Each structure stands twice: as structure tokens, then as C-alpha cells.
Coordinates of C-alpha atoms and ligand atoms in Angstrom, one line a residue:
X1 CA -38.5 2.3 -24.5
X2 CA -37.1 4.7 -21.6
X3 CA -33.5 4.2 -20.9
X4 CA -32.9 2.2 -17.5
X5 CA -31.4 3.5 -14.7
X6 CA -27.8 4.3 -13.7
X7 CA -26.6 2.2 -10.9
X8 CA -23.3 3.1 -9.7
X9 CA -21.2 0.9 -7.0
X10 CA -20.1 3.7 -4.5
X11 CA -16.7 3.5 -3.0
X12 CA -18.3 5.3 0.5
X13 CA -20.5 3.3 0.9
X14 CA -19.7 -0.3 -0.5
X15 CA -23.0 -0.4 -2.2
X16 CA -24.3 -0.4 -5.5
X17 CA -26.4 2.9 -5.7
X18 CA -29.0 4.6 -8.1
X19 CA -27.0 7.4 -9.4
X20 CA -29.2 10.7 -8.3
X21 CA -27.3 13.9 -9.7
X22 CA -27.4 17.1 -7.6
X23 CA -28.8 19.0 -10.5
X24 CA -29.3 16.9 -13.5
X25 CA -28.9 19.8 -16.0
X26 CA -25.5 19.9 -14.5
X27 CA -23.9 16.2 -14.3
X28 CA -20.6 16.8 -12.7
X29 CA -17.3 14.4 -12.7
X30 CA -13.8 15.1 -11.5
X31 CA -11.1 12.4 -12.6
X32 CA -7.7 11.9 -11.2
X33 CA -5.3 12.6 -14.1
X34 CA -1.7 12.1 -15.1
X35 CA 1.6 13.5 -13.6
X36 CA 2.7 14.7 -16.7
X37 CA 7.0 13.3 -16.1
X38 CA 7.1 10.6 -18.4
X39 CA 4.7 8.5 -20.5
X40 CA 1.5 6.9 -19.5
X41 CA 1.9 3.3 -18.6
X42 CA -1.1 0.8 -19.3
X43 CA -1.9 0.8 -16.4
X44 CA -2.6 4.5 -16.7
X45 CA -4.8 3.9 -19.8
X46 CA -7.8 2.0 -17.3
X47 CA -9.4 4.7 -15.3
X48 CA -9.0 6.8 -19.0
X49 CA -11.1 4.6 -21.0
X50 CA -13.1 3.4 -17.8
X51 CA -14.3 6.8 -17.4
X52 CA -14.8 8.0 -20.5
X53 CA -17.0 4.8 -20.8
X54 CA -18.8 6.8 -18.4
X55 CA -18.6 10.0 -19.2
X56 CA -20.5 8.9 -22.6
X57 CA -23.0 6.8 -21.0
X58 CA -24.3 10.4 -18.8
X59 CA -24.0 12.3 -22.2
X60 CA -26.6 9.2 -23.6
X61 CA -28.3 9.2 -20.5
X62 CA -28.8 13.5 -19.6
X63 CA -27.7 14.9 -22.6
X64 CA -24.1 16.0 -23.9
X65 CA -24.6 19.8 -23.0
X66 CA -25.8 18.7 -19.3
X67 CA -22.2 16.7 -18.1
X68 CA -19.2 18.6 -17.1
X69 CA -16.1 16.0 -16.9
X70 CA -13.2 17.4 -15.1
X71 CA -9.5 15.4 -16.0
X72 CA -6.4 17.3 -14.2
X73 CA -3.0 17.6 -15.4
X74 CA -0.2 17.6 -12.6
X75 CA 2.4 19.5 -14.0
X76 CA 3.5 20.5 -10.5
X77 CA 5.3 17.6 -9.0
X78 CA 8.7 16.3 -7.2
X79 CA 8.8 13.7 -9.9
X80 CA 8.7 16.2 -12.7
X81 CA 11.1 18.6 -11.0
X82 CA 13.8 15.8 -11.0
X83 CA 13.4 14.7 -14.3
X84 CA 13.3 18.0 -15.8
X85 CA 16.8 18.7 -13.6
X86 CA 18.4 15.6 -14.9
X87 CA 17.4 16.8 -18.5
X88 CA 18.0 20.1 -17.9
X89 CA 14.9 21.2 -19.0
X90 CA 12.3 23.0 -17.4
X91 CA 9.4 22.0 -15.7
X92 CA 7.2 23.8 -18.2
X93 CA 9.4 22.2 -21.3
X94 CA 9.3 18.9 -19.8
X95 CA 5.5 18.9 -19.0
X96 CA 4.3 20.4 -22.2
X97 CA 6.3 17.8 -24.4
X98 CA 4.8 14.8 -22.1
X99 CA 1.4 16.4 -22.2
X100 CA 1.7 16.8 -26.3
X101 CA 1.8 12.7 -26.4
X102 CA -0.3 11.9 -23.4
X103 CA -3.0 13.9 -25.4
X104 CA -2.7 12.0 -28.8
X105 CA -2.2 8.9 -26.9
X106 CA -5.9 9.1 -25.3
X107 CA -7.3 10.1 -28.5
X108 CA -6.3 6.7 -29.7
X109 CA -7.6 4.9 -27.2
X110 CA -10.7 6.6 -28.7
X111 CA -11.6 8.7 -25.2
X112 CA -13.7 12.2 -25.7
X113 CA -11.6 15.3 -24.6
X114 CA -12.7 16.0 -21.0
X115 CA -15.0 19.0 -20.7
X116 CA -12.0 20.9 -19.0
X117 CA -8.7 19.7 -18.1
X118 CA -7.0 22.2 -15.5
X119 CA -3.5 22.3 -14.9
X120 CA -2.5 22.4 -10.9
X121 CA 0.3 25.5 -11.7
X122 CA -2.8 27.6 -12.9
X123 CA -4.4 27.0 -9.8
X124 CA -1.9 28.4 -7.3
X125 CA -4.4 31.0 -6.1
X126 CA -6.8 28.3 -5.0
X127 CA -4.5 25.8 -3.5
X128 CA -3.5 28.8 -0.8
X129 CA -6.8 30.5 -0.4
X130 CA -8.0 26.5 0.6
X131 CA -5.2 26.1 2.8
X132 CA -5.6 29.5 4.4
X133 CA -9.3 28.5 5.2
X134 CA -7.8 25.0 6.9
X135 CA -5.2 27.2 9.0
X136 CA -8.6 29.6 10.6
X137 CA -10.5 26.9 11.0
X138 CA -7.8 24.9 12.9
X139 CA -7.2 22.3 10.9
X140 CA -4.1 23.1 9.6
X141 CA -0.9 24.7 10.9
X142 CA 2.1 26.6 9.5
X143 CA 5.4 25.3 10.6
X144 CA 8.6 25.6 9.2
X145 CA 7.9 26.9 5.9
X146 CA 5.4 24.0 5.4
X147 CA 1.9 23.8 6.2
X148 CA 0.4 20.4 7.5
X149 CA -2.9 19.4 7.4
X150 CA -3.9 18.2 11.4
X151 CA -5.0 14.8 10.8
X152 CA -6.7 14.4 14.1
X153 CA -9.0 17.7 14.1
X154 CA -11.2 15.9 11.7
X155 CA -13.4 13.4 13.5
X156 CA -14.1 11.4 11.0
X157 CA -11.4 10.9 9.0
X158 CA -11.0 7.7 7.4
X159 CA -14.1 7.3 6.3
X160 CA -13.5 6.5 2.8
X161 CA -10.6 4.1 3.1
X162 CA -12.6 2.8 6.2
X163 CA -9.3 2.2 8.3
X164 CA -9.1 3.7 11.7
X165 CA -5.7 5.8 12.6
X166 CA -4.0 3.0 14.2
X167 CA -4.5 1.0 10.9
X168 CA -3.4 3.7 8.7
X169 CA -0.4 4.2 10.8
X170 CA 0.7 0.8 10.6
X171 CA 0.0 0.5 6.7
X172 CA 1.6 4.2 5.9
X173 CA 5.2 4.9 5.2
X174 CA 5.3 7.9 7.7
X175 CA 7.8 10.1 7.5
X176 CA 8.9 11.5 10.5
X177 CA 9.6 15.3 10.4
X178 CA 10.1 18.3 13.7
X179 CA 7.9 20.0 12.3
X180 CA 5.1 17.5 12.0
X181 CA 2.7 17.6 15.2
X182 CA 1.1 14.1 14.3
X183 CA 2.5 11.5 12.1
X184 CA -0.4 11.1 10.2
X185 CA -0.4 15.0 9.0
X186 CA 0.5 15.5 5.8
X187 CA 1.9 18.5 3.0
X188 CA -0.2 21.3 1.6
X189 CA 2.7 23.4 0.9
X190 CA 5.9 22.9 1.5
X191 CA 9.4 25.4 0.8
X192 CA 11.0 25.2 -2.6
X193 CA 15.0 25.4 -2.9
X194 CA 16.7 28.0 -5.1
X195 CA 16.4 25.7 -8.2
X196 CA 13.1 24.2 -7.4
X197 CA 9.8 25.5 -9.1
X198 CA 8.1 27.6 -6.4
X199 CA 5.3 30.4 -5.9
X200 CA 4.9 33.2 -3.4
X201 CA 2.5 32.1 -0.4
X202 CA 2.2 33.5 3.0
X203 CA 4.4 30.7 4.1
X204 CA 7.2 31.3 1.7
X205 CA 8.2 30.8 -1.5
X206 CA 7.2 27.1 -2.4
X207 CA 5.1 24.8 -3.7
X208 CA 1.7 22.7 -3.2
X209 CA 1.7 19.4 -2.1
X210 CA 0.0 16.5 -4.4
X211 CA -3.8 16.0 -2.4
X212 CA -4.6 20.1 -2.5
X213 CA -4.5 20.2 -6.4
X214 CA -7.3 18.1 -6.6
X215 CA -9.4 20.0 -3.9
X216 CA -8.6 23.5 -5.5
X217 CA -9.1 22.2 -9.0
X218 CA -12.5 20.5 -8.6
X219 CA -13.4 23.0 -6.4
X220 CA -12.6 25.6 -9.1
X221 CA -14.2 23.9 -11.7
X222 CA -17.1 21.6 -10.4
X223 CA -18.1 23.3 -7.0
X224 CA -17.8 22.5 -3.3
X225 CA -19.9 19.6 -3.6
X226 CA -20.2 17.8 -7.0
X227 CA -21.8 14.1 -8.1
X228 CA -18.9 11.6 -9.2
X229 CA -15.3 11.2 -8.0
X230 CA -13.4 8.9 -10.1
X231 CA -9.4 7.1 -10.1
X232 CA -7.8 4.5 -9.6
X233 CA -8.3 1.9 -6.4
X234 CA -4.4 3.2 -5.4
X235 CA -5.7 6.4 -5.1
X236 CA -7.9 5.5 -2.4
X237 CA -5.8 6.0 0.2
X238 CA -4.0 8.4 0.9
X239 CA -4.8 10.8 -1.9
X240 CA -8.6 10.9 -2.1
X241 CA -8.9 10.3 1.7
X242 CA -7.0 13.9 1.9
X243 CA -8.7 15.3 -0.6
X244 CA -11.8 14.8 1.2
X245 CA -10.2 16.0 4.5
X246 CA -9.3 19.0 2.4
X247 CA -12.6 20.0 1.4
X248 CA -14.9 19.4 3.5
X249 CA -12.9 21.1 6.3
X250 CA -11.8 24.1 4.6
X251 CA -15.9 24.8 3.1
X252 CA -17.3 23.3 6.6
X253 CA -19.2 20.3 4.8
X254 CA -20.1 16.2 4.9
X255 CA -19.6 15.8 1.2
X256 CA -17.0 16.3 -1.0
X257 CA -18.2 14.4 -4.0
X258 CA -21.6 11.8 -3.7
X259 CA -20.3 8.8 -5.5
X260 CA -16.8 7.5 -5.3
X261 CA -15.8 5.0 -8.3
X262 CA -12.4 3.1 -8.1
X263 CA -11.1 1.1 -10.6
X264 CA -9.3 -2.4 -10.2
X265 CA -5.5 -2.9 -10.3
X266 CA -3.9 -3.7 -13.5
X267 CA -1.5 -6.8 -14.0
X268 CA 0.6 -7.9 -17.4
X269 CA 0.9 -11.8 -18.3
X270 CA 0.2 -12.5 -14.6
X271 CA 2.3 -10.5 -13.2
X272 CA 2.6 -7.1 -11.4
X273 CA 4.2 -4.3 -14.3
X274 CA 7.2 -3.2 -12.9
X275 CA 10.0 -1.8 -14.8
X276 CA 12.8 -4.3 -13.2
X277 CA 10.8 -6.9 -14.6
X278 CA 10.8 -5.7 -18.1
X279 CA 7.0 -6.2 -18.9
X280 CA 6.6 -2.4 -18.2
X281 CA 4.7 -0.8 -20.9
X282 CA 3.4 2.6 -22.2
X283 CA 0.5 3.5 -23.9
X284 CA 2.4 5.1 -26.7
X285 CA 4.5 1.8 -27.3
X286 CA 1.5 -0.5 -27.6
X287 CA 0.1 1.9 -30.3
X288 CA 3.8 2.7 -32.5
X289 CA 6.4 -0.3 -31.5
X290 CA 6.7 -4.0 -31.9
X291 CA 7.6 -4.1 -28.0
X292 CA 4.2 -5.8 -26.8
X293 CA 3.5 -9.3 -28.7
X294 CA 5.8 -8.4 -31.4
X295 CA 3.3 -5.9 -33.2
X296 CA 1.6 -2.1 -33.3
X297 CA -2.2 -2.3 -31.9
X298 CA -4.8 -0.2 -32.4
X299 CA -6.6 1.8 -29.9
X300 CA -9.7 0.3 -31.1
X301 CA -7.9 -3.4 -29.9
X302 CA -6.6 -2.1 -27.0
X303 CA -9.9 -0.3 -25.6
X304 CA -11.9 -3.7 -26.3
X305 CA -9.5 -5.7 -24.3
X306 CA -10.0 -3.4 -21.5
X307 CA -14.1 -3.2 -21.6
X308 CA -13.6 -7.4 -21.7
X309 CA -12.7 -6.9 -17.6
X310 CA -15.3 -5.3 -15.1
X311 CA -13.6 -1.9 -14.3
X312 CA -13.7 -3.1 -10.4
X313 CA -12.0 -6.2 -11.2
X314 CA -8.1 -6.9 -11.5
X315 CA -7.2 -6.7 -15.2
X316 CA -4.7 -9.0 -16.9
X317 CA -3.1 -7.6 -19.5
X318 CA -2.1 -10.3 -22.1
X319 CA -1.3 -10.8 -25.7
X320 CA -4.1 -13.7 -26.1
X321 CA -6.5 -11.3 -24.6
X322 CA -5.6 -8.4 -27.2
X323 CA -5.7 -10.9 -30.4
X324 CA -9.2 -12.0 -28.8
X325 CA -10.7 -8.7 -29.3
X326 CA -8.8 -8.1 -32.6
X327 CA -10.8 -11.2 -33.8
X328 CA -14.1 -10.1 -32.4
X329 CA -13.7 -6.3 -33.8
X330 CA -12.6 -7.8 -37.2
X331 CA -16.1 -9.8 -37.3
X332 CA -18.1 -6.7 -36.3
X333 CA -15.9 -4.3 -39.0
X334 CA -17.2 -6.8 -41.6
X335 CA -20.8 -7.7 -40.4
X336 CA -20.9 -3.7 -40.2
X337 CA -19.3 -3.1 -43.9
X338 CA -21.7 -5.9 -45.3
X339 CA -24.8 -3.8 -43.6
X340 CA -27.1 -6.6 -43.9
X341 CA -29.5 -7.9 -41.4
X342 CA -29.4 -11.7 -40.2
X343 CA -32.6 -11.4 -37.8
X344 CA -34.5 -10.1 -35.3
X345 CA -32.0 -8.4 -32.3
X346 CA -35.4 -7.7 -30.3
X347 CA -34.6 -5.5 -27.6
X348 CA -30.8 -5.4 -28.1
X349 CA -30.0 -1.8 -27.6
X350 CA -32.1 -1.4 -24.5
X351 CA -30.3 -4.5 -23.0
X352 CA -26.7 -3.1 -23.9
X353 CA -27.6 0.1 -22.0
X354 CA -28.9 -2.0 -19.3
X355 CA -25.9 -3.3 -18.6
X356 CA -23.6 0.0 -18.7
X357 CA -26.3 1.7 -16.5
X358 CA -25.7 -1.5 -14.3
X359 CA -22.7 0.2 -12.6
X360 CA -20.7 -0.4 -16.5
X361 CA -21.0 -4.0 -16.6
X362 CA -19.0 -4.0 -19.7
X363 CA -18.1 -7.3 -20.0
X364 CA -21.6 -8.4 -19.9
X365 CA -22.3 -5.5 -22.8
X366 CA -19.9 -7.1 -24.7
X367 CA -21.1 -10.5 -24.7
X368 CA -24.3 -8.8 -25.5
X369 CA -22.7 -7.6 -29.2
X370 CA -22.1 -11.0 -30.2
X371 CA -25.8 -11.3 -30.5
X372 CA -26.7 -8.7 -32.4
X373 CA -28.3 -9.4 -35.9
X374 CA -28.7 -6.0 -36.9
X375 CA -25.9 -4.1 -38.5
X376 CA -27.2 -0.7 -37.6
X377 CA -27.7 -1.4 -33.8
X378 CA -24.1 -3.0 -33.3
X379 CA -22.7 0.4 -35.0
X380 CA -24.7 2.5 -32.3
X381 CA -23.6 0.3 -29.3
X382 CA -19.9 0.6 -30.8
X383 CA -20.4 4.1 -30.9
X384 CA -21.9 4.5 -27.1
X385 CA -18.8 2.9 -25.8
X386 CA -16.1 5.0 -28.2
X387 CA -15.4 1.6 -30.5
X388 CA -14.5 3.5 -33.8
X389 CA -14.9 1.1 -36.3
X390 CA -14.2 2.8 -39.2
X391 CA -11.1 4.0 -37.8
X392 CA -10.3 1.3 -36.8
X393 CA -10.9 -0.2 -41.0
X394 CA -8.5 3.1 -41.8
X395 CA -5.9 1.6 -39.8
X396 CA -5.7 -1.5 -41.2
X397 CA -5.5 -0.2 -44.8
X398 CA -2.5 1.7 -43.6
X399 CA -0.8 -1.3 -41.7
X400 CA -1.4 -3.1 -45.3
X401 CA -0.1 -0.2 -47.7
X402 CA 3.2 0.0 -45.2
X403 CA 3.6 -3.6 -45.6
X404 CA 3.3 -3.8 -48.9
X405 CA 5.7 -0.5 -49.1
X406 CA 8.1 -2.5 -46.6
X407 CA 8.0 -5.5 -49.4
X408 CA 8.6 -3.9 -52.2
X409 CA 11.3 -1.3 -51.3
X410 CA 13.1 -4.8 -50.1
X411 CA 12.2 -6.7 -54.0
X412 CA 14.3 -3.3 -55.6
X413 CA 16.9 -3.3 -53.3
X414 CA 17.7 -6.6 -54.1
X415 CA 17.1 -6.4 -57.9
X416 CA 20.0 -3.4 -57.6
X417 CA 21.9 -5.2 -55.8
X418 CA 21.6 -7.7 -58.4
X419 CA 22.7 -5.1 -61.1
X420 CA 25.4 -3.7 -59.4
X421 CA 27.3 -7.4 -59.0
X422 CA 26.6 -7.5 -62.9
X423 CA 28.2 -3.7 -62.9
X424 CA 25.1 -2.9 -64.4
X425 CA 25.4 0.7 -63.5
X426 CA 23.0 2.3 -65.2
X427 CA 19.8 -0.4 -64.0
X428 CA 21.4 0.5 -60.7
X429 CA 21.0 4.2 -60.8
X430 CA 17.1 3.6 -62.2
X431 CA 16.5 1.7 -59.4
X432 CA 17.6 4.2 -57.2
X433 CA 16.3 6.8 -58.5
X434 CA 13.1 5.0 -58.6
X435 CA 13.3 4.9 -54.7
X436 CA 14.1 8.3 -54.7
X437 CA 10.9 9.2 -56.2
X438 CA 9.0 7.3 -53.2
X439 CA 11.1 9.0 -50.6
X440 CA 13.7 6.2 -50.4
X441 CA 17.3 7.0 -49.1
X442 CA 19.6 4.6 -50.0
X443 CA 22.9 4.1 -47.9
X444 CA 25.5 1.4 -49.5
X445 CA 27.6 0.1 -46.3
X446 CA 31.2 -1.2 -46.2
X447 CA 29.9 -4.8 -46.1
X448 CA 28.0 -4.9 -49.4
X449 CA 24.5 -4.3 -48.0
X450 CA 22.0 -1.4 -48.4
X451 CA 20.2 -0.1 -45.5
X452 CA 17.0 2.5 -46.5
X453 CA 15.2 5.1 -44.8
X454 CA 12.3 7.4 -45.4
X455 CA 13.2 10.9 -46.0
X456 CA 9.4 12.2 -46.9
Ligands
ZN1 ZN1 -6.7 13.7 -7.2

């Protein structure tokens, strides 16, 4: 049976669209990625696994050699050049430690390395030959050591966020500056301070604005024009708005990208993350600390819970909704590990793949594996989304072995403990030395207790 069509619900346009590649031996997708200055929040973690959901179903759908995904890595940023100050670090130092976990923490969450993944300081060179193309064509200027982008040269600016200028005014924080000539212009480059990261340009030493990375990155990689666009719905406006103003004026063209995909907002027990409200969590704490329900999760639990939504739809990001898809991937593991077939599952793979080609209806594909009688074909559909079952067994045995480790270094500390109020010395020093053989270091406190740690 042939595979169904890819449907795809285009920001641009507001419709749902068959998905018609420019050159289907060469799928192209460019992804808004992380400013690497601290961890990745959860909220962070959506448009990762939402487009890698993607980025699989086009390997499935044109083959894995045909589909170029593009994910940058903004290492070139006013956030990171204050933190790295504040640490006294630099920028590079501070980037390449937050990158090191950022990239372990996707792999957890089970996404596919991109096909490239660009860093914006490696693509200086780009950034100013686009902005010297805005400044001949008039729609940019140089001013003050900064260049703006002129807002009102393009006509139809707008056209993605659908607001007019008046609207966009209104909405914006503006900030006023001399040497802007409209208050809607924004940064392409901008002057960098003695102590500030900065690169020789026409205009100065200093440093690209946020919107021309991602113009001289795709660009770079992908082309002028190239099929998907994806990020978050925050990104809408301003950033891909400018990023399409970028483009399309400096190479004299309609079309930046063809489809524009946006995922929903992300919320946590009903409520908006924020870090003064203390339900602001990372990525890397939901997968190695008890902060979040009192427990570590696995990626494999964590990547469920987010396929359960619509990647359109507002997320909420709960505890119950986490031990929900632990109980559902626990089922699957062992209906999967007994690999025996309950009945007929009919057309059950074709109708998974319907709905992922059905602009990802994930929630609807997971209903879908509850009814599947057929070990075999509930491994492949795991598989198509990037549900690692077997990893996901792996981890448990570990959680159990450190457990059981947990238990029984606590049952020998007490039994010395035991010996040494008897002045049992020599059981004591067995005992010990017993936990020294499993990579136990004792420490005896003031106060009578032991405390342990693991020196292996
Ligand atoms: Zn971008």
C-alpha cells in the first residue's frame, strides 16, 4: 500500500497544504535552534522533538539520503556575552560547555542529529555579504556604526505575522534610537565595546544582530529558497518576519521558505513557566534530578507526553500527564518483549502514517498504538516517531540496580554502625572495607552518623 500524503498546516497561508518539495531528491528544512547561555528549558524541548517527528516522517516518506535538516546554534548573542562576563568566561568557553549538554540532552529526548547544525560566529562572512546586498538595494542603511534594516522599503512586510505596521507598532516594544529612521527598523549589525565579542565589517568592528543569522545560515546551507521553515509560534513575530524581510530583499525574491510550521506555547501545571514562579524547568533536570514530580524521567516518557498534544496546540506540562505515558510505554515495552500476536491489526501501519502525514496529528497516532495487536508493527510505529523502547527497558534496569545499590549500601551502614556501638572494631572495618570494594567512601560525622559517597 503507497504511503499517503504529507499535509502540512502552513503558517503563510493559514491552510492545511499538500506538502510539494522544490526538488524531492533534495527535502530541505531549517529549524530555529538554541541560544547556547544556559540550559534548555521544556519549553525548548517542543519544537526539538516536534521537528524531528518530522524530519523522520520525510526520511520515511523520500528517503533518508534525500532530507537535509538544518538546526542553528546561536553562539553569538547579548545574553551569552553577559553571562559569560558575569562568569568570566569567554563567549567561546561558555557556549561550548552549554552546547556539550544541550547536545546529550536532545539525544535523550531520542531526536536524530540534524543533517548540519551551523554555528552563527562561523558565518560572519555571510551575515555582511547579506547585509551589504540590503544597503545597494536600499533596503538597509548604515548609521552610526549600526546598520538597520528599512522596514518600510518592503511593501509587503507583514505578511507572515499578518499585522499591518500600525498593529505591529502598537504590539512591539520599540526602542527608540537617533540613529533609527523608522521605529519599526531593526539591527543587522550593530558596534561591539572593547570587551564585547566583535568582527571586522565595513561598519566597524561589531557584531550581527539575532534575525541575520538565520538568513545567512539557511542561506548558506539550504539555498535562497528552500521547502520548510520551522520554530516556535514566539518566533513568529518579529524574528521569522525579519528573516523573511532579510532574504527575500537582499536575493530580490517572493519566497524565503514554502511552508512555515509553528508550534503551540508550552504551559506547566496550568500555568505559564516562569522562573519567579518556581515551576521553571530544564531539560537536563527532568532527565537527572528529583526536581519535577519528585523523580528522574526518561526521554522515552518525556517525548510521549509531548506527541499526546497536537504540536499546534497549547501544551500542559504535568506530572499526571508524564506518569500517563510512563503507563502506556510500560504496556507497549512488555507487549513488545512478549512478541506475541493478539490479532489481526489490519491496516494499522498505513493508518499511523496517515495521521503523521495528516500535518503530524500525533495525538491521533497515538491513540492509534493502543490498537495494535501485532508486536512487530507497534515496534516500527515506535521506531517512526523516535520511541526507543529498548532503551527505554535499559533504563529501567539501571534505575532498579541504583536502587537496589541505594538500599543496600544503607542495610551495611547500619549493621557497622551496629558494630561499632558494640566496639566491634574489626566487623566494622569489614564492613568498610566491603564498601570500599564497591566504590563506597565512608565519612563518620561528629554526630554519630555516616554519610557515603561514590568515588568510582
Ligand atoms: Zn531563526
Amino acid at each position: 500500500m503507497s504511503t499517503p500524503a504529507l499535509k502540512i498546516y502552513n503558517t503563510l497561508s493559514r491552510t492545511k497544504e499538500e506538502f510539494r518539495p522544490i526538488d524531492p531528491a533534495h527535502v530541505r528544512m531549517y529549524v530555529c535552534g538554541p541560544t547556547v547561555y544556559d540550559y534548555a528549558h521544556i519549553g525548548n524541548a517542543r519544537p526539538l522533538i516536534v521537528f524531528d517527528v518530522l524530519f523522520r516522517l520525510l526520511r520515511h516518506l523520500y528517503g533518508a539520503e534525500h532530507v537535509a535538516y538544518v538546526r542553528n546554534i546561536t553562539d553569538v548573542d547579548d545574553k551569552i556575552n553577559a553571562r559569560a562576563f558575569e562568569r568570566g568566561i569567554s563567549i567561546r568557553e561558555l557556549t561550548e560547555e552549554t552546547n556539550k549538554v544541550f547536545q546529550q540532552d536532545v539525544k535523550a529526548l531520542g531526536c536524530l542529529e540534524p543533517t548540519m547544525q551551523p554555528r552563527a560566529t562561523e558565518h560572519i562572512a555571510q551575515m555582511i555579504a547579506i547585509i551589504e546586498r540590503l544597503i545597494a538595494s536600499g533596503h538597509a542603511y548604515a548609521a552610526d556604526g549600526h546598520v538597520l534594516f528599512d522596514v518600510p522599503s518592503m511593501q509587503n512586510y507583514g505578511r507572515l505575522s499578518r499585522r499591518s505596521l500600525d498593529e505591529m507598532l502598537a504590539g512591539a516594544r520599540v526602542d527608540v534610537a537617533p540613529y533609527k529612521r523608522g521605529d519599526m527598523d531593526f539591527v543587522l549589525w550593530k558596534p561591539s565595546k572593547e570587551h564585547e565579542p566583535g568582527w571586522d565589517s565595513p561598519w566597524g568592528r561589531g557584531r550581527p544582530g539575532w534575525h541575520i543569522e538565520c538568513s545567512a545560515m539557511s542561506w548558506a546551507h539550504l539555498g535562497k529558497t528552500f521547502d520548510i521553515h520551522g520554530g516556535g509560534i514566539d518566533l513568529v513575530f518579529p524574528h521569522h518576519e525579519n528573516e523573511i524581510a532579510q532574504s527575500c530583499c537582499a536575493f530580490g525574491q517572493d519566497v524565503m521558505a514554502n511552508y512555515w510550521m509553528h508550534n503551540g506555547f508550552l504551559q506547566v501545571e496550568g500555568e505559564k513557566m516562569s522562573k519567579s514562579l518556581g515551576n521553571f524547568v530544564t531539560i537536563h533536570e527532568l532527565l537527572h534530578t528529583e526536581k519535577f514530580g519528585g523523580r528522574k524521567w526518561p526521554g522515552e516518557v518525556l517525548r510521549l507526553a509531548m506527541l499526546r498534544t497536537h504540536y499546534r496546540q497549547p501544551i500542559d506540562w504535568t506530572v499526571k500527564a508524564l506518569e500517563e505515558a510512563e503507563t502506556s510505554l510500560r504496556r507497549w515495552l512488555e507487549f513488545i518483549a512478549a512478541g506475541e500476536a493478539t490479532g489481526d491489526s489490519g491496516n494499522f501501519l498505513y493508518a499511523f502514517e496517515g495521521a503523521l502525514a495528516d500535518d503530524l496529528n500525533t495525538p491521533l497516532a497515538m491513540k492509534l498504538l493502543h490498537s495494535v495487536h501485532d508486536p512487530a508493527q507497534l515496534d516500527k510505529a515506535l521506531d517512526l516517531v523516535g520511541i526507543d523502547v529498548r532503551r527505554y527497558a535499559r533504563w529501567i534496569e539501571n534505575e532498579k540496580r541504583e536502587s537496589v545499590d541505594a538500599n543496600s549500601i544503607g542495610a551495611l551502614i547500619s549493621a557497622r554502625l551496629t558494630a561499632r556501638a558494640s566496639k566491634n572494631w574489626a566487623e566494622s572495618d569489614r564492613i568498610r572495607d566491603e564498601l570500599a570494594a564497591m566504590g563506597i567512601a565512608l565519612k563518620d560525622n561528629k554526630d554519630g552518623t555516616t554519610t557515603w559517597e561514590v568515588k568510582r
